[in-house]
mmCIF file of C-alpha atoms in Angstrom:
data_model
loop_
_atom_site.group_PDB
_atom_site.id
_atom_site.type_symbol
_atom_site.label_atom_id
_atom_site.label_comp_id
_atom_site.label_asym_id
_atom_site.label_seq_id
_atom_site.Cartn_x
_atom_site.Cartn_y
_atom_site.Cartn_z
ATOM 1 C CA MET L 206 97.484 -11.729 -45.951
ATOM 2 C CA GLU L 207 98.320 -9.320 -48.775
ATOM 3 C CA SER L 208 101.917 -8.168 -48.989
ATOM 4 C CA LYS L 209 102.844 -4.842 -50.524
ATOM 5 C CA VAL L 210 106.135 -3.953 -52.120
ATOM 6 C CA SER L 211 107.412 -0.555 -51.074
ATOM 7 C CA ASN L 212 110.352 1.540 -52.141
ATOM 8 C CA GLY L 213 110.679 2.742 -48.574
ATOM 9 C CA SER L 214 109.106 6.112 -49.205
ATOM 10 C CA GLY L 215 106.256 7.386 -47.132
ATOM 11 C CA PRO L 216 103.987 10.426 -47.207
ATOM 12 C CA GLN L 217 106.765 12.665 -45.827
ATOM 13 C CA ASP L 218 109.141 11.585 -48.622
ATOM 14 C CA GLU L 219 106.465 12.102 -51.267
ATOM 15 C CA ARG L 220 105.811 15.568 -49.850
ATOM 16 C CA ILE L 221 109.526 16.411 -50.009
ATOM 17 C CA THR L 222 109.791 15.188 -53.602
ATOM 18 C CA ASN L 223 106.622 17.055 -54.626
ATOM 19 C CA LEU L 224 108.001 20.246 -53.054
ATOM 20 C CA LEU L 225 111.373 19.801 -54.726
ATOM 21 C CA VAL L 226 110.047 19.189 -58.256
ATOM 22 C CA PHE L 227 107.336 21.851 -57.956
ATOM 23 C CA GLY L 228 109.865 24.345 -56.580
ATOM 24 C CA PHE L 229 112.311 23.526 -59.378
ATOM 25 C CA LEU L 230 109.674 24.105 -62.057
ATOM 26 C CA GLN L 231 108.497 27.277 -60.357
ATOM 27 C CA ASN L 232 112.034 28.680 -60.199
ATOM 28 C CA CYS L 233 113.080 27.865 -63.756
ATOM 29 C CA SER L 234 113.297 30.827 -66.070
ATOM 30 C CA ASN L 235 111.657 31.024 -69.473
ATOM 31 C CA TYR L 236 108.882 28.474 -69.370
ATOM 32 C CA ASN L 237 105.575 28.318 -71.234
ATOM 33 C CA PHE L 238 103.445 26.424 -68.711
ATOM 34 C CA HIS L 239 102.540 29.128 -66.172
ATOM 35 C CA GLU L 240 98.792 28.320 -66.143
ATOM 36 C CA GLU L 241 99.369 24.570 -65.937
ATOM 37 C CA LEU L 242 101.843 25.013 -63.074
ATOM 38 C CA GLU L 243 99.371 27.182 -61.195
ATOM 39 C CA LEU L 244 96.659 24.523 -61.622
ATOM 40 C CA LEU L 245 99.043 21.784 -60.524
ATOM 41 C CA GLY L 246 99.993 23.844 -57.471
ATOM 42 C CA ARG L 247 96.355 23.978 -56.410
ATOM 43 C CA GLU L 248 96.155 20.171 -56.497
ATOM 44 C CA LEU L 249 99.322 19.450 -54.555
ATOM 45 C CA PRO L 250 99.702 19.320 -50.795
ATOM 46 C CA VAL L 251 102.407 21.999 -50.877
ATOM 47 C CA PRO L 252 102.601 25.068 -48.645
ATOM 48 C CA ALA L 253 100.442 27.988 -49.622
ATOM 49 C CA TYR L 254 103.433 30.309 -49.902
ATOM 50 C CA LEU L 255 104.822 28.140 -52.736
ATOM 51 C CA LYS L 256 101.500 28.087 -54.556
ATOM 52 C CA GLU L 257 101.102 31.819 -54.476
ATOM 53 C CA ASP L 258 104.503 32.358 -56.055
ATOM 54 C CA HIS L 259 105.955 33.725 -52.820
ATOM 55 C CA ASP L 260 103.066 36.155 -52.348
ATOM 56 C CA ASP L 261 103.116 36.314 -48.548
ATOM 57 C CA GLU L 262 99.703 37.077 -47.171
ATOM 58 C CA LEU L 263 99.617 39.200 -44.047
ATOM 59 C CA GLN L 264 97.042 38.114 -41.519
ATOM 60 C CA THR L 265 95.123 40.477 -39.244
ATOM 61 C CA ASP L 266 97.501 39.715 -36.361
ATOM 62 C CA GLY L 267 100.463 40.901 -38.468
ATOM 63 C CA ASN L 268 101.905 37.420 -39.015
ATOM 64 C CA ARG L 269 102.501 35.803 -42.379
ATOM 65 C CA CYS L 270 100.017 33.194 -43.517
ATOM 66 C CA SER L 271 101.420 29.722 -42.856
ATOM 67 C CA TYR L 272 98.578 27.273 -43.371
ATOM 68 C CA PHE L 273 99.225 24.008 -45.185
ATOM 69 C CA LEU L 274 96.780 21.977 -47.216
ATOM 70 C CA ASP L 275 98.082 18.706 -45.823
ATOM 71 C CA GLY L 276 97.704 19.830 -42.218
ATOM 72 C CA GLY L 277 101.457 20.011 -41.597
ATOM 73 C CA ALA L 278 102.735 21.905 -38.591
ATOM 74 C CA ARG L 279 104.717 25.133 -38.573
ATOM 75 C CA ASP L 280 107.870 23.309 -37.485
ATOM 76 C CA SER L 281 108.048 21.748 -40.940
ATOM 77 C CA GLU L 282 108.217 25.256 -42.432
ATOM 78 C CA SER L 283 112.002 25.427 -42.082
ATOM 79 C CA GLN L 284 112.381 22.089 -43.868
ATOM 80 C CA GLU L 285 110.106 23.322 -46.641
ATOM 81 C CA GLU L 286 112.120 26.525 -46.969
ATOM 82 C CA ILE L 287 115.297 24.426 -47.248
ATOM 83 C CA ILE L 288 113.698 22.263 -49.942
ATOM 84 C CA GLN L 289 112.623 25.413 -51.790
ATOM 85 C CA ASP L 290 116.181 26.759 -51.548
ATOM 86 C CA ILE L 291 117.593 23.485 -52.933
ATOM 87 C CA ALA L 292 115.016 23.613 -55.750
ATOM 88 C CA ARG L 293 116.020 27.210 -56.507
ATOM 89 C CA GLN L 294 119.716 26.293 -56.665
ATOM 90 C CA LEU L 295 119.037 23.306 -58.929
ATOM 91 C CA ALA L 296 116.821 25.453 -61.173
ATOM 92 C CA GLN L 297 119.674 27.944 -61.577
ATOM 93 C CA ILE L 298 122.008 25.115 -62.628
ATOM 94 C CA GLY L 299 119.271 23.780 -64.907
ATOM 95 C CA ASP L 300 118.841 27.191 -66.539
ATOM 96 C CA ARG L 301 122.554 27.256 -67.360
ATOM 97 C CA MET L 302 122.466 23.717 -68.787
ATOM 98 C CA ASP L 303 119.074 24.002 -70.489
ATOM 99 C CA HIS L 304 120.496 24.588 -73.971
ATOM 100 C CA SER L 305 122.618 21.441 -73.944
ATOM 101 C CA ILE L 306 119.704 19.000 -73.937
ATOM 102 C CA HIS L 307 119.121 17.948 -77.526
ATOM 103 C CA PRO L 308 115.677 19.065 -78.817
ATOM 104 C CA GLY L 309 115.172 15.658 -80.462
ATOM 105 C CA LEU L 310 115.477 13.971 -77.071
ATOM 106 C CA VAL L 311 112.823 16.280 -75.627
ATOM 107 C CA ASN L 312 110.561 15.835 -78.645
ATOM 108 C CA ASN L 313 110.805 12.037 -78.420
ATOM 109 C CA LEU L 314 110.092 12.038 -74.685
ATOM 110 C CA ALA L 315 107.109 14.371 -75.182
ATOM 111 C CA MET L 316 105.753 12.034 -77.867
ATOM 112 C CA GLN L 317 106.027 9.108 -75.439
ATOM 113 C CA PHE L 318 104.117 11.057 -72.782
ATOM 114 C CA MET L 319 101.390 11.864 -75.310
ATOM 115 C CA ASN L 320 100.729 8.136 -75.739
ATOM 116 C CA VAL L 321 97.714 7.623 -73.459
ATOM 117 C CA ASN L 322 98.174 3.850 -73.603
ATOM 118 C CA LEU L 323 101.474 3.955 -71.712
ATOM 119 C CA SER L 324 101.461 2.865 -68.101
ATOM 120 C CA GLU L 325 103.174 4.909 -65.403
ATOM 121 C CA GLU L 326 105.930 2.290 -65.349
ATOM 122 C CA ASP L 327 106.475 2.682 -69.114
ATOM 123 C CA ARG L 328 106.625 6.457 -68.725
ATOM 124 C CA ARG L 329 109.213 6.063 -65.979
ATOM 125 C CA LYS L 330 111.254 3.791 -68.250
ATOM 126 C CA HIS L 331 111.134 6.349 -71.067
ATOM 127 C CA LEU L 332 112.174 9.104 -68.645
ATOM 128 C CA ALA L 333 115.040 6.904 -67.386
ATOM 129 C CA ALA L 334 116.191 6.195 -70.961
ATOM 130 C CA ALA L 335 116.095 9.913 -71.857
ATOM 131 C CA LEU L 336 117.937 10.709 -68.631
ATOM 132 C CA GLU L 337 120.614 8.156 -69.466
ATOM 133 C CA GLN L 338 121.081 9.767 -72.900
ATOM 134 C CA ALA L 339 121.240 13.256 -71.396
ATOM 135 C CA MET L 340 123.788 12.094 -68.785
ATOM 136 C CA GLN L 341 126.218 11.234 -71.618
ATOM 137 C CA THR L 342 126.545 14.898 -72.587
ATOM 138 C CA TYR L 343 127.055 16.358 -69.124
ATOM 139 C CA PRO L 344 130.398 17.113 -67.498
ATOM 140 C CA LYS L 345 131.509 14.656 -64.875
ATOM 141 C CA ASP L 346 132.549 17.347 -62.374
ATOM 142 C CA MET L 347 129.165 17.250 -60.610
ATOM 143 C CA GLU L 348 128.071 14.367 -58.362
ATOM 144 C CA LYS L 349 126.275 11.697 -60.391
ATOM 145 C CA GLU L 350 123.166 11.777 -58.185
ATOM 146 C CA LYS L 351 122.983 15.571 -58.261
ATOM 147 C CA THR L 352 123.309 15.518 -62.055
ATOM 148 C CA MET L 353 120.594 12.856 -62.337
ATOM 149 C CA LEU L 354 118.262 14.785 -60.030
ATOM 150 C CA MET L 355 118.763 18.073 -61.846
ATOM 151 C CA LEU L 356 118.481 16.471 -65.307
ATOM 152 C CA ALA L 357 115.327 14.529 -64.402
ATOM 153 C CA MET L 358 113.654 17.770 -63.332
ATOM 154 C CA LEU L 359 115.097 19.651 -66.320
ATOM 155 C CA LEU L 360 113.709 17.022 -68.704
ATOM 156 C CA ALA L 361 110.310 17.418 -67.013
ATOM 157 C CA LYS L 362 110.552 21.178 -67.510
ATOM 158 C CA LYS L 363 111.517 20.818 -71.158
ATOM 159 C CA VAL L 364 108.720 18.320 -71.904
ATOM 160 C CA ALA L 365 106.181 20.621 -70.224
ATOM 161 C CA ASP L 366 107.646 23.551 -72.127
ATOM 162 C CA HIS L 367 107.325 21.585 -75.368
ATOM 163 C CA THR L 368 103.721 20.548 -74.610
ATOM 164 C CA PRO L 369 102.271 22.375 -71.577
ATOM 165 C CA SER L 370 99.287 19.993 -71.338
ATOM 166 C CA LEU L 371 101.735 17.232 -70.335
ATOM 167 C CA LEU L 372 102.867 19.041 -67.167
ATOM 168 C CA ARG L 373 100.735 17.016 -64.727
ATOM 169 C CA ASP L 374 101.799 13.649 -66.188
ATOM 170 C CA VAL L 375 105.479 14.492 -66.495
ATOM 171 C CA PHE L 376 105.457 16.013 -62.986
ATOM 172 C CA HIS L 377 104.030 12.853 -61.395
ATOM 173 C CA THR L 378 106.319 10.565 -63.383
ATOM 174 C CA THR L 379 109.345 12.638 -62.379
ATOM 175 C CA VAL L 380 108.295 12.605 -58.706
ATOM 176 C CA ASN L 381 107.869 8.810 -58.891
ATOM 177 C CA PHE L 382 111.214 8.380 -60.665
ATOM 178 C CA ILE L 383 113.023 10.475 -58.046
ATOM 179 C CA SER L 384 111.243 8.639 -55.211
ATOM 180 C CA GLN L 385 112.317 5.278 -56.624
ATOM 181 C CA ASN L 386 115.865 6.124 -57.699
ATOM 182 C CA LEU L 387 117.157 9.181 -55.862
ATOM 183 C CA LEU L 388 115.230 9.313 -52.596
ATOM 184 C CA THR L 389 118.240 8.638 -50.370
ATOM 185 C CA TYR L 390 120.181 11.385 -52.130
ATOM 186 C CA VAL L 391 117.274 13.847 -51.738
ATOM 187 C CA ARG L 392 116.881 12.962 -48.049
ATOM 188 C CA ASN L 393 120.612 13.515 -47.512
ATOM 189 C CA LEU L 394 120.527 16.842 -49.383
ATOM 190 C CA VAL L 395 117.748 18.097 -47.125
ATOM 191 C CA ARG L 396 119.342 16.686 -43.977
ATOM 192 C CA ASN L 397 122.750 18.234 -44.806
ATOM 193 C CA GLU L 398 121.171 21.641 -45.424
ATOM 194 C CA MET L 399 119.273 21.451 -42.115
ATOM 195 C CA ASP L 400 122.464 20.743 -40.106
#
Protein backbone atom coordinates (compact mmCIF):
# COMPACT_ATOMS: atom_id res chain seq x y z
CA MET A 1 0.00 0.00 0.00
CA GLU A 2 1.45 3.36 -1.04
CA SER A 3 1.28 6.13 1.53
CA LYS A 4 1.17 9.77 0.52
CA VAL A 5 2.33 12.70 2.58
CA SER A 6 -0.09 15.60 2.51
CA ASN A 7 0.03 19.10 3.88
CA GLY A 8 -3.67 18.87 4.58
CA SER A 9 -4.71 20.96 1.62
CA GLY A 10 -7.26 19.76 -0.85
CA PRO A 11 -8.67 21.03 -4.13
CA GLN A 12 -10.80 23.65 -2.32
CA ASP A 13 -7.72 25.04 -0.53
CA GLU A 14 -5.72 25.10 -3.76
CA ARG A 15 -8.58 26.95 -5.43
CA ILE A 16 -8.66 29.52 -2.61
CA THR A 17 -4.90 30.05 -2.80
CA ASN A 18 -4.97 30.31 -6.61
CA LEU A 19 -7.76 32.90 -6.36
CA LEU A 20 -5.93 34.86 -3.69
CA VAL A 21 -2.57 35.05 -5.49
CA PHE A 22 -4.16 35.67 -8.90
CA GLY A 23 -6.41 38.36 -7.41
CA PHE A 24 -3.44 39.99 -5.67
CA LEU A 25 -1.44 40.13 -8.90
CA GLN A 26 -4.44 41.39 -10.83
CA ASN A 27 -5.07 44.19 -8.32
CA CYS A 28 -1.49 45.41 -7.99
CA SER A 29 -0.77 48.70 -9.67
CA ASN A 30 2.10 49.32 -12.06
CA TYR A 31 3.05 45.90 -13.35
CA ASN A 32 4.63 44.84 -16.64
CA PHE A 33 3.15 41.35 -17.02
CA HIS A 34 -0.37 42.06 -18.29
CA GLU A 35 -0.20 39.55 -21.19
CA GLU A 36 1.35 36.83 -19.04
CA LEU A 37 -1.29 37.33 -16.34
CA GLU A 38 -4.05 37.09 -18.91
CA LEU A 39 -2.58 33.82 -20.24
CA LEU A 40 -2.21 32.46 -16.72
CA GLY A 41 -5.82 33.39 -15.98
CA ARG A 42 -6.98 31.29 -18.92
CA GLU A 43 -5.19 28.25 -17.49
CA LEU A 44 -6.45 28.53 -13.93
CA PRO A 45 -9.71 27.21 -12.57
CA VAL A 46 -10.74 30.68 -11.39
CA PRO A 47 -14.11 32.33 -11.95
CA ALA A 48 -14.67 33.91 -15.31
CA TYR A 49 -15.34 37.32 -13.79
CA LEU A 50 -11.78 37.38 -12.40
CA LYS A 51 -10.28 36.37 -15.73
CA GLU A 52 -12.06 39.06 -17.64
CA ASP A 53 -10.76 41.76 -15.33
CA HIS A 54 -14.19 42.34 -13.82
CA ASP A 55 -15.84 42.63 -17.23
CA ASP A 56 -19.29 41.35 -16.27
CA GLU A 57 -21.01 39.73 -19.19
CA LEU A 58 -24.76 40.18 -19.35
CA GLN A 59 -26.63 37.10 -20.46
CA THR A 60 -29.81 37.14 -22.54
CA ASP A 61 -31.93 36.64 -19.40
CA GLY A 62 -30.46 39.83 -17.89
CA ASN A 63 -28.33 38.03 -15.30
CA ARG A 64 -24.57 38.33 -14.97
CA CYS A 65 -22.48 35.48 -16.31
CA SER A 66 -21.43 33.21 -13.44
CA TYR A 67 -19.98 30.08 -15.00
CA PHE A 68 -16.86 28.53 -13.52
CA LEU A 69 -14.24 26.49 -15.30
CA ASP A 70 -13.93 24.05 -12.42
CA GLY A 71 -17.66 23.39 -12.28
CA GLY A 72 -18.13 25.16 -8.95
CA ALA A 73 -21.61 26.15 -7.86
CA ARG A 74 -23.01 29.66 -7.52
CA ASP A 75 -23.01 29.39 -3.72
CA SER A 76 -19.22 29.56 -3.81
CA GLU A 77 -19.48 32.94 -5.54
CA SER A 78 -19.70 34.83 -2.24
CA GLN A 79 -16.58 33.08 -0.96
CA GLU A 80 -14.77 33.95 -4.18
CA GLU A 81 -15.85 37.58 -3.88
CA ILE A 82 -14.51 37.62 -0.31
CA ILE A 83 -11.20 36.15 -1.47
CA GLN A 84 -11.04 38.77 -4.23
CA ASP A 85 -11.71 41.50 -1.66
CA ILE A 86 -8.92 40.16 0.60
CA ALA A 87 -6.59 40.04 -2.42
CA ARG A 88 -7.51 43.64 -3.28
CA GLN A 89 -6.79 44.82 0.27
CA LEU A 90 -3.45 42.99 0.37
CA ALA A 91 -2.52 44.41 -3.05
CA GLN A 92 -3.17 47.93 -1.75
CA ILE A 93 -0.85 47.27 1.21
CA GLY A 94 1.67 45.72 -1.19
CA ASP A 95 1.55 48.79 -3.44
CA ARG A 96 2.41 51.00 -0.47
CA MET A 97 5.29 48.72 0.59
CA ASP A 98 6.52 47.90 -2.91
CA HIS A 99 9.41 50.37 -2.83
CA SER A 100 10.92 48.95 0.35
CA ILE A 101 11.89 45.59 -1.13
CA HIS A 102 15.54 45.83 -2.12
CA PRO A 103 16.03 45.47 -5.92
CA GLY A 104 19.02 43.17 -5.33
CA LEU A 105 16.78 40.73 -3.47
CA VAL A 106 14.33 40.67 -6.37
CA ASN A 107 17.12 40.33 -8.93
CA ASN A 108 18.66 37.40 -7.04
CA LEU A 109 15.30 35.65 -6.69
CA ALA A 110 14.55 36.17 -10.40
CA MET A 111 17.94 34.68 -11.27
CA GLN A 112 17.13 31.61 -9.16
CA PHE A 113 13.79 31.19 -10.95
CA MET A 114 15.56 31.42 -14.31
CA ASN A 115 17.60 28.33 -13.41
CA VAL A 116 15.68 25.57 -15.21
CA ASN A 117 17.54 22.91 -13.24
CA LEU A 118 15.96 23.92 -9.94
CA SER A 119 13.24 21.71 -8.54
CA GLU A 120 9.99 23.14 -7.23
CA GLU A 121 11.25 22.45 -3.71
CA ASP A 122 14.44 24.44 -4.38
CA ARG A 123 12.39 27.32 -5.76
CA ARG A 124 10.24 27.27 -2.64
CA LYS A 125 13.38 27.36 -0.49
CA HIS A 126 14.72 30.36 -2.42
CA LEU A 127 11.36 32.12 -2.06
CA ALA A 128 11.36 31.35 1.69
CA ALA A 129 14.91 32.71 2.06
CA ALA A 130 14.02 35.91 0.16
CA LEU A 131 10.86 36.24 2.25
CA GLU A 132 12.89 35.88 5.44
CA GLN A 133 15.23 38.67 4.27
CA ALA A 134 12.31 40.91 3.31
CA MET A 135 10.63 40.29 6.69
CA GLN A 136 13.65 41.89 8.43
CA THR A 137 12.86 45.28 6.90
CA TYR A 138 9.13 45.37 7.62
CA PRO A 139 7.49 47.02 10.62
CA LYS A 140 6.32 44.66 13.31
CA ASP A 141 2.92 46.35 13.71
CA MET A 142 1.25 43.93 11.28
CA GLU A 143 0.51 40.28 12.15
CA LYS A 144 3.45 38.06 11.20
CA GLU A 145 1.32 35.75 9.05
CA LYS A 146 -0.35 38.66 7.26
CA THR A 147 3.06 40.20 6.57
CA MET A 148 4.41 36.87 5.28
CA LEU A 149 1.37 36.36 3.04
CA MET A 150 1.52 39.86 1.60
CA LEU A 151 5.31 39.77 1.14
CA ALA A 152 5.25 36.34 -0.53
CA MET A 153 2.75 37.64 -3.09
CA LEU A 154 4.62 40.95 -3.42
CA LEU A 155 7.87 39.10 -4.12
CA ALA A 156 6.04 37.08 -6.79
CA LYS A 157 4.78 40.33 -8.31
CA LYS A 158 8.23 41.90 -8.27
CA VAL A 159 9.91 38.83 -9.83
CA ALA A 160 7.26 38.74 -12.57
CA ASP A 161 7.68 42.47 -13.04
CA HIS A 162 11.45 41.99 -13.33
CA THR A 163 11.09 39.10 -15.81
CA PRO A 164 7.49 38.67 -17.06
CA SER A 165 8.23 35.24 -18.57
CA LEU A 166 8.70 33.92 -15.01
CA LEU A 167 5.11 34.71 -13.97
CA ARG A 168 3.77 31.15 -14.32
CA ASP A 169 6.65 29.59 -12.34
CA VAL A 170 6.70 32.20 -9.60
CA PHE A 171 2.89 32.06 -9.35
CA HIS A 172 2.84 28.28 -8.82
CA THR A 173 5.75 28.37 -6.38
CA THR A 174 4.05 31.12 -4.38
CA VAL A 175 0.75 29.20 -4.32
CA ASN A 176 2.62 26.09 -3.12
CA PHE A 177 4.54 28.08 -0.50
CA ILE A 178 1.34 29.63 0.85
CA SER A 179 -0.42 26.25 0.83
CA GLN A 180 2.41 24.69 2.83
CA ASN A 181 3.13 27.52 5.26
CA LEU A 182 0.17 29.86 5.55
CA LEU A 183 -2.88 27.78 4.68
CA THR A 184 -4.42 27.91 8.16
CA TYR A 185 -4.02 31.69 8.21
CA VAL A 186 -5.62 32.02 4.74
CA ARG A 187 -8.51 29.75 5.74
CA ASN A 188 -9.08 31.83 8.88
CA LEU A 189 -8.93 35.10 6.90
CA VAL A 190 -11.63 33.85 4.54
CA ARG A 191 -13.72 32.36 7.35
CA ASN A 192 -13.54 35.57 9.42
CA GLU A 193 -14.61 37.68 6.44
CA MET A 194 -17.55 35.35 5.74
CA ASP A 195 -18.87 35.63 9.33
